Short mmCIF file of C-alpha atoms and ligand atoms in Angstrom, two decimals:
data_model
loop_
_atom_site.label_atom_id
_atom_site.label_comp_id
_atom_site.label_asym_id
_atom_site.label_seq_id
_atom_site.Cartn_x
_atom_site.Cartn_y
_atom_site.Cartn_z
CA UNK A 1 54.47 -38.50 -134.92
CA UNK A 2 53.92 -38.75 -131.69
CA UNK A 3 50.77 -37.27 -131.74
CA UNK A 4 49.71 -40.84 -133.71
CA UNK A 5 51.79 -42.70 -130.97
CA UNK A 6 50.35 -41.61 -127.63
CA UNK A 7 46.73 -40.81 -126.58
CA UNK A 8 46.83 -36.74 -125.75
CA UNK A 9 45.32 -35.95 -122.21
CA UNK A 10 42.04 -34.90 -123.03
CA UNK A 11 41.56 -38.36 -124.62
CA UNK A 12 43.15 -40.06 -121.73
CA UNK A 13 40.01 -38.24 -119.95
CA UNK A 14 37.21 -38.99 -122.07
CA UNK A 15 38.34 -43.03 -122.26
CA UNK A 16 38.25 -42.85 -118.35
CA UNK A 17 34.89 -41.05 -118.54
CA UNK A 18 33.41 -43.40 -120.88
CA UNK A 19 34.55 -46.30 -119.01
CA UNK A 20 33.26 -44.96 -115.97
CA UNK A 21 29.74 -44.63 -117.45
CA UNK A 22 30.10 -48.40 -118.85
CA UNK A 23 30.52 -49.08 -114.91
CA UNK A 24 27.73 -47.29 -113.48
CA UNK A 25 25.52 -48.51 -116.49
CA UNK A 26 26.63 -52.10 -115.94
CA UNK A 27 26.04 -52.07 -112.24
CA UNK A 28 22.82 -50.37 -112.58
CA UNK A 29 19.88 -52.12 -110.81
CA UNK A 30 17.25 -50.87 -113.36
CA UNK A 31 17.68 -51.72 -116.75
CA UNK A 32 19.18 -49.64 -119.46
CA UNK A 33 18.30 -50.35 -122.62
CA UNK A 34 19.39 -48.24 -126.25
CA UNK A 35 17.62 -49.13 -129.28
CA UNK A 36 17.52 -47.50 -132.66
CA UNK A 37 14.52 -45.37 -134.47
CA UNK A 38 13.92 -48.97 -136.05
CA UNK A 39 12.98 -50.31 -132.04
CA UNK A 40 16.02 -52.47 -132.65
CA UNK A 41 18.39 -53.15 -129.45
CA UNK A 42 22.02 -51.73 -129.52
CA UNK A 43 22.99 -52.24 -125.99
CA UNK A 44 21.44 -54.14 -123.30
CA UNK A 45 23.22 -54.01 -119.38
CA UNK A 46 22.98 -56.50 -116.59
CA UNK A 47 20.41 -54.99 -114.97
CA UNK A 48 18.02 -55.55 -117.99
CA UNK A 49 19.46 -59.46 -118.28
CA UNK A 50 18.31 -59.25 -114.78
CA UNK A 51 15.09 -58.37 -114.57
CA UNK A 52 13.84 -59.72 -118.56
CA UNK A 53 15.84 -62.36 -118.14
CA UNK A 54 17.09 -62.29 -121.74
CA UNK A 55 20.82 -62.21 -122.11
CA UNK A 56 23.03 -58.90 -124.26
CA UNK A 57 24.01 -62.03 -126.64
CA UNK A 58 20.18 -62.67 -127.27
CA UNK A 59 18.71 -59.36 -127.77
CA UNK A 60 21.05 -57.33 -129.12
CA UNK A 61 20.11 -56.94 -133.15
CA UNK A 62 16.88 -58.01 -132.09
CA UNK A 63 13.22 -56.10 -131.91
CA UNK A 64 12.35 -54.39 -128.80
CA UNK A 65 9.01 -56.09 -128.95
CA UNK A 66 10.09 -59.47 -127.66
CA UNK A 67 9.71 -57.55 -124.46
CA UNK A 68 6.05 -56.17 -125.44
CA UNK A 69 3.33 -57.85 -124.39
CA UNK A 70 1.08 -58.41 -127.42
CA UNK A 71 -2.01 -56.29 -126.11
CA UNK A 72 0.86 -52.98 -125.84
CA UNK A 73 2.69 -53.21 -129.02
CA UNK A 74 1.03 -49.94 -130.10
CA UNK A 75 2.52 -48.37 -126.69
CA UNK A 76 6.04 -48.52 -129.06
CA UNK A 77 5.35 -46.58 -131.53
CA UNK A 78 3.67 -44.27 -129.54
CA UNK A 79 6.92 -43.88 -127.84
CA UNK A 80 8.97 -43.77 -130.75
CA UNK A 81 6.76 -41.23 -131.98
CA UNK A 82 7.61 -38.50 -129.16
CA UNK A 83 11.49 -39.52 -129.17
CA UNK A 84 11.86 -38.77 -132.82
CA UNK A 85 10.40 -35.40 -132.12
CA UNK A 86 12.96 -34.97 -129.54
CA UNK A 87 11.16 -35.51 -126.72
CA UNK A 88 11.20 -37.80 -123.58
CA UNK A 89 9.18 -39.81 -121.90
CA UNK A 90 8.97 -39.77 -118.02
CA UNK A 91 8.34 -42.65 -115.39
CA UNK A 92 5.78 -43.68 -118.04
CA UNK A 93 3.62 -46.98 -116.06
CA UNK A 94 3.22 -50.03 -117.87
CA UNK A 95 3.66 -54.01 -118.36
CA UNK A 96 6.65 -55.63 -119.92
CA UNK A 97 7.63 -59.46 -120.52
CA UNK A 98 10.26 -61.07 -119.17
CA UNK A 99 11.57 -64.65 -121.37
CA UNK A 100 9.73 -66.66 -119.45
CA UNK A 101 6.95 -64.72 -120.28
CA UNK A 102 6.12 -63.22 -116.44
CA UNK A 103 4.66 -60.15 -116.76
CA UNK A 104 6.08 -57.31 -114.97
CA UNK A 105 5.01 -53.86 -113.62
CA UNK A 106 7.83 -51.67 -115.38
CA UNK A 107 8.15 -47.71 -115.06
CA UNK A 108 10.03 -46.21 -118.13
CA UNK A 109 11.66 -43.11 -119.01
CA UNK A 110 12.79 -43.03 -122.57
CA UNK A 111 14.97 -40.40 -123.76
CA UNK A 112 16.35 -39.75 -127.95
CA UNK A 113 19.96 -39.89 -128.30
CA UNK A 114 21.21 -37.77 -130.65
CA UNK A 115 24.28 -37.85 -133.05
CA UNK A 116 26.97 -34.90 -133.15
CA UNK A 117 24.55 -33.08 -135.72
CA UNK A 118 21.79 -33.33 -132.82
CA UNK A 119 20.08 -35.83 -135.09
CA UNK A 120 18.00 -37.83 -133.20
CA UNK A 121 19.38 -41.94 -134.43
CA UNK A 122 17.81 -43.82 -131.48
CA UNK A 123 16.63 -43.84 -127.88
CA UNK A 124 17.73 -44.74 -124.42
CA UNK A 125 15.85 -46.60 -122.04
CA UNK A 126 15.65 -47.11 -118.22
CA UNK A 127 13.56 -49.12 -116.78
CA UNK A 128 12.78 -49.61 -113.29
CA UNK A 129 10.90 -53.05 -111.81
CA UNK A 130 7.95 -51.53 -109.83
CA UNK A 131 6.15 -54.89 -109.43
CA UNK A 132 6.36 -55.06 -105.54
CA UNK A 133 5.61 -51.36 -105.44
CA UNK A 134 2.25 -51.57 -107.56
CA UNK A 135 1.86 -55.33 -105.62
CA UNK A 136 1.87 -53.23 -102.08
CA UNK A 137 0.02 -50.03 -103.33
CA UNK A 138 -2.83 -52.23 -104.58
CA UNK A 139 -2.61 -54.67 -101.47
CA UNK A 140 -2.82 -51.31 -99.28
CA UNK A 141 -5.90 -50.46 -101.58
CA UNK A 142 -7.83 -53.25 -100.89
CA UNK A 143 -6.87 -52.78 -96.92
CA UNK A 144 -8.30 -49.52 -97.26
CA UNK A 145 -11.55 -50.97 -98.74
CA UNK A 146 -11.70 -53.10 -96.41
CA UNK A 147 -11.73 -50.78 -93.13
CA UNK A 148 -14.55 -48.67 -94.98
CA UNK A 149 -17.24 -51.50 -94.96
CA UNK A 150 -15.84 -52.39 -91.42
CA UNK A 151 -16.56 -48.73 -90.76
CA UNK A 152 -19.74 -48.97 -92.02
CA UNK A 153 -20.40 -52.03 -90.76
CA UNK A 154 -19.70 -50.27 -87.21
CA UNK A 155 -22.15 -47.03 -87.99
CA UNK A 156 -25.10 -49.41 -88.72
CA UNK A 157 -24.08 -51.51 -85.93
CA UNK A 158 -24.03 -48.35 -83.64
CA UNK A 159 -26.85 -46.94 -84.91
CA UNK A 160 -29.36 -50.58 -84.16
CA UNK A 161 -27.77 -51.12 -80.83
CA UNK A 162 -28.39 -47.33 -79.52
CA UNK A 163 -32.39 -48.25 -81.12
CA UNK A 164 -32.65 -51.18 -79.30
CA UNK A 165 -31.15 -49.61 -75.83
CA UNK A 166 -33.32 -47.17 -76.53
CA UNK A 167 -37.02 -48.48 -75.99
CA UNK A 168 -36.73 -50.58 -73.24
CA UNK A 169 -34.63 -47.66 -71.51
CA UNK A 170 -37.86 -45.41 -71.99
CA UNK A 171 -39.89 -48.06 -70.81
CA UNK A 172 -37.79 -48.39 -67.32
CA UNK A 173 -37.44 -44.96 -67.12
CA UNK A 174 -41.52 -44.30 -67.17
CA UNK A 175 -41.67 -47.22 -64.54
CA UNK A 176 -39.35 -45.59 -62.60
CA UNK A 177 -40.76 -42.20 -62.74
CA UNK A 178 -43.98 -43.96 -61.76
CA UNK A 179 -42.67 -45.54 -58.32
CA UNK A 180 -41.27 -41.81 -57.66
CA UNK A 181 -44.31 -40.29 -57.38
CA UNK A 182 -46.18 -43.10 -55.31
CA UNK A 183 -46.33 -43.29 -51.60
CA UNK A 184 -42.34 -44.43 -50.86
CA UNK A 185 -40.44 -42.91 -48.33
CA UNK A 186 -36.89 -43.69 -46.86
CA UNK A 187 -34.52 -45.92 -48.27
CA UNK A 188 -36.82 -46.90 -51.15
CA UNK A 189 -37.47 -43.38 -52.19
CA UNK A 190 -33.50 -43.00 -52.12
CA UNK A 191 -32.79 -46.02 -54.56
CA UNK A 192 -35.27 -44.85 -56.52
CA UNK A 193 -33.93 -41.12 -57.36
CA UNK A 194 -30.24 -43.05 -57.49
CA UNK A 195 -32.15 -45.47 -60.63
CA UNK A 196 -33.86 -42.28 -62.11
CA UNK A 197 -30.04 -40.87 -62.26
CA UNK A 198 -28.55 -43.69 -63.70
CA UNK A 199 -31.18 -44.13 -66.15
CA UNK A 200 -30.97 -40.74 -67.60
CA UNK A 201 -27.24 -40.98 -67.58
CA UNK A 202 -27.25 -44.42 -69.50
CA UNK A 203 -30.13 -41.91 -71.63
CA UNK A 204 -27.76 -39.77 -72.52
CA UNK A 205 -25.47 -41.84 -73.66
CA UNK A 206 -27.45 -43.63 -75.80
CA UNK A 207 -29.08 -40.66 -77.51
CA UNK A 208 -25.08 -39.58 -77.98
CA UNK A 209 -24.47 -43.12 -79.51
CA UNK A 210 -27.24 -42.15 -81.79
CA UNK A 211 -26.15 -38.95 -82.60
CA UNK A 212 -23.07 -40.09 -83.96
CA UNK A 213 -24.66 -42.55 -86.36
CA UNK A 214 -27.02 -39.41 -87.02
CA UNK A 215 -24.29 -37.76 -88.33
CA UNK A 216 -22.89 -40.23 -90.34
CA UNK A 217 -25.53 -41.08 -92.04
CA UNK A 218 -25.97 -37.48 -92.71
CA UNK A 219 -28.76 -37.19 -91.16
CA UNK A 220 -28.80 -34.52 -87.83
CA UNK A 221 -31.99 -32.99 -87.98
CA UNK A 222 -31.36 -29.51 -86.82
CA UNK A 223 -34.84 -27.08 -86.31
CA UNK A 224 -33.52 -23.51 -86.88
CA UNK A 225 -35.14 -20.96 -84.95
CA UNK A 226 -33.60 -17.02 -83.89
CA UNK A 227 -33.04 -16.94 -80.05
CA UNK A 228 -31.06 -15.15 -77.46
CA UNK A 229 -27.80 -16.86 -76.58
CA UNK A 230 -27.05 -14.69 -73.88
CA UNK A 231 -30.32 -16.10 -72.20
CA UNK A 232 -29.60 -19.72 -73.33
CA UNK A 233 -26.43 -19.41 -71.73
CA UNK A 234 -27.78 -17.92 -68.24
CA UNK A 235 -30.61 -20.93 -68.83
CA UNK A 236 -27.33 -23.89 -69.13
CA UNK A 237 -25.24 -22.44 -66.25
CA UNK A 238 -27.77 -21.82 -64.08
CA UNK A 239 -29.18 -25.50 -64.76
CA UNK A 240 -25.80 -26.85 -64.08
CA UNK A 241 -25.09 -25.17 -60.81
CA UNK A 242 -27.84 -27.09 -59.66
CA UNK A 243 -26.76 -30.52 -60.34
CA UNK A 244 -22.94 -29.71 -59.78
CA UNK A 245 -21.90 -29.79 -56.08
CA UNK A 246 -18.41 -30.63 -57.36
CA UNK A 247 -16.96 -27.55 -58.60
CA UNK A 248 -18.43 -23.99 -58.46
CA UNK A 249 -19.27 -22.24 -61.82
CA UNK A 250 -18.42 -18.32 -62.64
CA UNK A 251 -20.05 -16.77 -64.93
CA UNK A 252 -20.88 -12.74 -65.03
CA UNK A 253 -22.55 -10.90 -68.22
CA UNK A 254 -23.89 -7.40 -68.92
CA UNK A 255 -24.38 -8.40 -72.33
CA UNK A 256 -27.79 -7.96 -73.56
CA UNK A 257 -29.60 -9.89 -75.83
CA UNK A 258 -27.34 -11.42 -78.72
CA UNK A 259 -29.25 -13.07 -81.34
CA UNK A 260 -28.65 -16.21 -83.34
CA UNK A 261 -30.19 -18.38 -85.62
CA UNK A 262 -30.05 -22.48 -85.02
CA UNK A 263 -31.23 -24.94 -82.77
CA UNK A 264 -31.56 -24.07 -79.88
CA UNK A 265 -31.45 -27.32 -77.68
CA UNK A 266 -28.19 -28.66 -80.19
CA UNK A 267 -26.44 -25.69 -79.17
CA UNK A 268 -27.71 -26.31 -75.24
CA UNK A 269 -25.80 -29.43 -76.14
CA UNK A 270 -22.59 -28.06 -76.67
CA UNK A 271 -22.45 -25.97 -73.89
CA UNK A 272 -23.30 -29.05 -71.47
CA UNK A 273 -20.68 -30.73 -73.31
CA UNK A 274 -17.98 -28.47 -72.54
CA UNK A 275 -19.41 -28.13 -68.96
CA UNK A 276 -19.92 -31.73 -68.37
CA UNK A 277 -16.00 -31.80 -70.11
CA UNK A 278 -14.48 -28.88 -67.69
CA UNK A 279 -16.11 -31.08 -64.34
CA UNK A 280 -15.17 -34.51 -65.28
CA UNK A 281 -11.31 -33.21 -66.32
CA UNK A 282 -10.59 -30.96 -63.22
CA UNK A 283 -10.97 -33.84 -60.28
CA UNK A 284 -8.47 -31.01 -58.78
CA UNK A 285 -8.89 -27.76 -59.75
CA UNK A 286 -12.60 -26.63 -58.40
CA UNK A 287 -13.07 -23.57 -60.14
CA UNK A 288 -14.94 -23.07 -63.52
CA UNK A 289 -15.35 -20.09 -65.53
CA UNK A 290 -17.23 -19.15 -68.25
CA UNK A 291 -17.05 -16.18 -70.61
CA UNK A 292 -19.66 -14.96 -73.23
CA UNK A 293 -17.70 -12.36 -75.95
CA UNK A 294 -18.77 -10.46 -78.56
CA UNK A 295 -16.67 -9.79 -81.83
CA UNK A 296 -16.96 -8.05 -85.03
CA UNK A 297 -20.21 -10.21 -86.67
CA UNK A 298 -19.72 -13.24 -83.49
CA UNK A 299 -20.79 -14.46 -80.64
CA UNK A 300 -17.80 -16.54 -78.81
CA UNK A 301 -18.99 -19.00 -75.53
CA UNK A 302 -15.74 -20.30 -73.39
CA UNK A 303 -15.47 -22.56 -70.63
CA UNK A 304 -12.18 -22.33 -68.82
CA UNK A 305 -10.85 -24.91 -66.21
CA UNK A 306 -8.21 -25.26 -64.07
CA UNK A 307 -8.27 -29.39 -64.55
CA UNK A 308 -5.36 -31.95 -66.22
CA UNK A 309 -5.59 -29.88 -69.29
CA UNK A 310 -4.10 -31.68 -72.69
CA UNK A 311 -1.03 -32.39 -74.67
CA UNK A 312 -0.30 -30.17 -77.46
CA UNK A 313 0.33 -32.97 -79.59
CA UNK A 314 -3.06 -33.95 -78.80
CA UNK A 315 -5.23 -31.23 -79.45
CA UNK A 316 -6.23 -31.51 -82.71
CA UNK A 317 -7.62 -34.63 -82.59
CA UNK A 318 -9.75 -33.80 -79.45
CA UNK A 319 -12.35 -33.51 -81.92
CA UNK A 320 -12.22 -37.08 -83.52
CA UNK A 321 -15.07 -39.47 -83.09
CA UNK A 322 -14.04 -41.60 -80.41
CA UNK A 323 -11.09 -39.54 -79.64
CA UNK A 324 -9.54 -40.14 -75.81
CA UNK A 325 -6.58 -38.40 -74.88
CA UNK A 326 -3.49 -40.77 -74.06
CA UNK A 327 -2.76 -41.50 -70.67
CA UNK A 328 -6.24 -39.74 -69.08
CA UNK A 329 -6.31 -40.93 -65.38
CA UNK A 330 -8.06 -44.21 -65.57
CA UNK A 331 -11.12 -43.76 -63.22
CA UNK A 332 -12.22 -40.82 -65.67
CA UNK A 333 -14.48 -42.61 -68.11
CA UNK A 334 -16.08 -41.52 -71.20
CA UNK A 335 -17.03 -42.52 -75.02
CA UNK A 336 -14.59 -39.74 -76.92
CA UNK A 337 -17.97 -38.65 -78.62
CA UNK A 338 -18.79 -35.65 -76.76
CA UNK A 339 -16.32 -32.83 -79.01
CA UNK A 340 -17.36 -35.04 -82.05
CA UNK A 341 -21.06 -34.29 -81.62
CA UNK A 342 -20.23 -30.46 -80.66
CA UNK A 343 -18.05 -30.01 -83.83
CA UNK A 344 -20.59 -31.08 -86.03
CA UNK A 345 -22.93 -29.11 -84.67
CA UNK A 346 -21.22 -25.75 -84.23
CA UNK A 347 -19.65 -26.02 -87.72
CA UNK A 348 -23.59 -26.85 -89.10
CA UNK A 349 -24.32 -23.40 -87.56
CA UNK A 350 -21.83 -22.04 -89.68
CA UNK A 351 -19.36 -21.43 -86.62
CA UNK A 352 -16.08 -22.20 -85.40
CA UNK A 353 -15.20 -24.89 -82.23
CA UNK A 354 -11.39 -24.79 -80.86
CA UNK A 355 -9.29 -25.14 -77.64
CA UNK A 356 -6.40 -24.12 -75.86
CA UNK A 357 -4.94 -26.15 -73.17
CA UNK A 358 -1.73 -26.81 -71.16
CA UNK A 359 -0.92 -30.06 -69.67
CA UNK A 360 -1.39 -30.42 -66.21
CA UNK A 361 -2.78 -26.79 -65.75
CA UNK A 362 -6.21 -26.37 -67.71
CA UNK A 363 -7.94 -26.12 -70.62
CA UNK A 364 -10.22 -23.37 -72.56
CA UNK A 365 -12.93 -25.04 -74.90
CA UNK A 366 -14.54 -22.47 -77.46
CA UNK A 367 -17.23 -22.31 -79.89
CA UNK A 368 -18.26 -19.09 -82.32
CA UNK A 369 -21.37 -18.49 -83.67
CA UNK A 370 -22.65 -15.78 -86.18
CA UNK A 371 -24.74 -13.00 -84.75
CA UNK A 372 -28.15 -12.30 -86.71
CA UNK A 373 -29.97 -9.45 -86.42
CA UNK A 374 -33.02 -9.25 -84.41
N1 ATP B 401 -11.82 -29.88 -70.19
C1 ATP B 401 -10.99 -30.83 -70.59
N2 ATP B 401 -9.77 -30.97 -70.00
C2 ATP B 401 -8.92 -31.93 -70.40
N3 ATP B 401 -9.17 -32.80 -71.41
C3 ATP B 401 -10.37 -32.70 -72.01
C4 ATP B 401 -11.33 -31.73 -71.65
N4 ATP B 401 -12.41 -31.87 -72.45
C5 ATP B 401 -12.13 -32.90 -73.28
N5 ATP B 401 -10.91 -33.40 -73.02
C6 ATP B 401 -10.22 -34.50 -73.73
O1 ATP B 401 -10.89 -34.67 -74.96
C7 ATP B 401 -11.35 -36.02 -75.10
C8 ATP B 401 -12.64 -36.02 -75.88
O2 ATP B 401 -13.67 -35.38 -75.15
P1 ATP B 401 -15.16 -35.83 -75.40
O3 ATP B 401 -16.03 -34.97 -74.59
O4 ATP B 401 -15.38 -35.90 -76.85
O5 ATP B 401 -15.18 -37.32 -74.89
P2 ATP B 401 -15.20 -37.94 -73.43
O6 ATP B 401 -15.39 -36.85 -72.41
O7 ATP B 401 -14.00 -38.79 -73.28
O8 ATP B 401 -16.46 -38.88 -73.48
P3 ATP B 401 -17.98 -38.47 -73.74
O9 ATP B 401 -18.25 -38.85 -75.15
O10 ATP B 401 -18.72 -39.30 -72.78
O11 ATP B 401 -18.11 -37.00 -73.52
C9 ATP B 401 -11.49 -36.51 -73.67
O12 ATP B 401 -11.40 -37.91 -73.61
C10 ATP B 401 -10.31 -35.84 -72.99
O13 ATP B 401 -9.13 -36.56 -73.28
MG1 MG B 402 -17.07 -35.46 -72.77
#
């Protein structure tokens, strides 16, 4: 009959379809394994000869376990537990043995095969070589580790140098202050004021320095008190205007008193920060503004300038510790700590810190804080 003498279509298909699978098993890179409920090996592909270096001729007949290490035998039945309920088992992590006995970092997904009854009779197996993978996670790891106690190592460091600064700067400044007020005049009395300046600016910095370590060691003493911001802001600009002969500073309130609770010289801080900030960026753009707003439950303080203004891609990071924008004019010098030790301390207060900015044509720095009652 000719139905015994030729292969109908429909098996012409499946023999093609099964010897495509047989291809794209036997060119597999990871290794495909089938074993019965028994853990015994019925088909083994190139990519397993591969990677456990045991030939099909070897294994096949034989116990899965001659790929086990001893120590993970009991993973097996574990394994063969959840196929013969029916279930699989997914880029499951572990150590297998090659012939030479290497041990490699292996992830596995096991899944039951079942017969045309939907028996389950055995279990497939791929299993992918992650040894590199694990070799580079655990390398990046220790990398990590690594640039934490540098980190640290950097804090303390920070922290004893801005100490030892610290002394003799309070002992030159006192000197100083002492040669101010004796009988100089002229030129001496000039180089004088010009050393007080530069001391209290190399002051500053230093106390910033320490700041920062402050904060990472957790330990920014804050002393809470309820003032007026309206009046600490009058109290900063004013102060400002009269060491700025740079730029000129607007600022115009009818607000009356708004009341919040923190400390009152941290939050001076700030604003000096973003006034200092709104000066040193603008070496064009004279004009400073700054706005006082109240909101449902806040108190918002801006400082607008007309200066170089910032990338967008840049903004968020504004607020990093040591944080410069890219390509800042070089003759504009700073530490990047300035935003750091303002976010800290307006987010301590329970309050929010942003900024808007667009290259080339200003920035807007702004801090929240939450109104008390009086
Ligand atoms: N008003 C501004 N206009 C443009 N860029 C600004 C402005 N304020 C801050 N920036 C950018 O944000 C960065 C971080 O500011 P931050 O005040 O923290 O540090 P700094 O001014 O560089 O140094 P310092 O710690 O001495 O204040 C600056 O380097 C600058 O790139
Ligand atoms: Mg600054």
């Amino acid at each position: 009959m000719a139905i015994e003498q030729h292969q109908s279509a429909s098996d012409i298909f499946d023999d093609s379809k099964q010897a495509m699978l047989a291809a794209i098993v036997d060119s597999s890179d990871d290794a495909i394994v089938s074993k019965n409920l028994n853990g015994i090996v019925t088909s083994w592909n190139r990519g397993a000869e591969r990677i456990f270096e045991w030939k099909e001729i070897e294994v096949i007949g034989k116990h899965i376990s001659i790929i086990i290490p001893p120590d993970r035998l009991s993973e097996e039945s574990l394994i063969i537990g959840r196929i013969r309920q029916g279930q699989r088992v997914e880029h499951y992590e572990t150590i297998r043995m090659t012939k030479s006995g290497k041990m490699l970092n292996i992830s596995l997904t096991v899944s039951p095969i079942k017969n045309s009854a939907g028996v389950v009779i055995g279990a497939s197996k791929i299993a992918r070589d992650i040894t590199e993978r694990v070799a580079i996670e655990r390398k990046m790891k220790e990398y990590a580790e690594q640039l934490q106690k540098l980190n640290r190592h950097k804090d303390e460091f920070i922290g004893m140098a801005g100490h030892e600064l610290k002394t003799p700067l309070t002992s030159i400044s006192a000197y100083l202050q002492l040669l101010d007020k004796a009988d100089i005049t002229g030129d001496n009395k000039r180089f004088v004021t010009k050393a007080l300046q530069n001391v209290a600016k190399l002051s500053g910095l230093v106390t910033d320095l320490l700041d920062v370590s402050k904060i990472e060691a957790g330990k920014l003493q804050m002393n809470i008190e309820k003032f007026d911001l309206v009046e600490l802001l009058q109290e900063s600009v004013d102060n400002f205007r009269h060491i700025t002969l740079s730029h000129t500073i607007e600022y115009h309130t009818k607000e009356k008193p708004i009341y919040v609770s923190g400390d009152r010289s941290r939050i001076e801080q700030v604003m000096i920060n973003f006034f200092t900030n709104a000066v040193k960026y603008s070496p064009d753009g004279k004009q400073i503004e700054v706005q006082l707003k109240r909101t449902d439950g806040d108190v918002i303080v801006s400082v607008h300038d007309k200066g170089i203004g910032v990338a967008e891609d840049q903004l968020d990071k504004l607020f990093s510790r040591f944080y410069r924008a890219d390509e800042l004019p070089g003759n504009i010098s700073g530490l990047g700590i300035g935003l750091y030790i303002s976010k800290e301390i307006v987010i301590r207060h329970g309050g929010k810190i942003w900024v808007e900015s667009e290259l080339g044509k200003g920035s807007a720095f702004y801090f929240s804080l939450p109104i008390v009652s009086k």
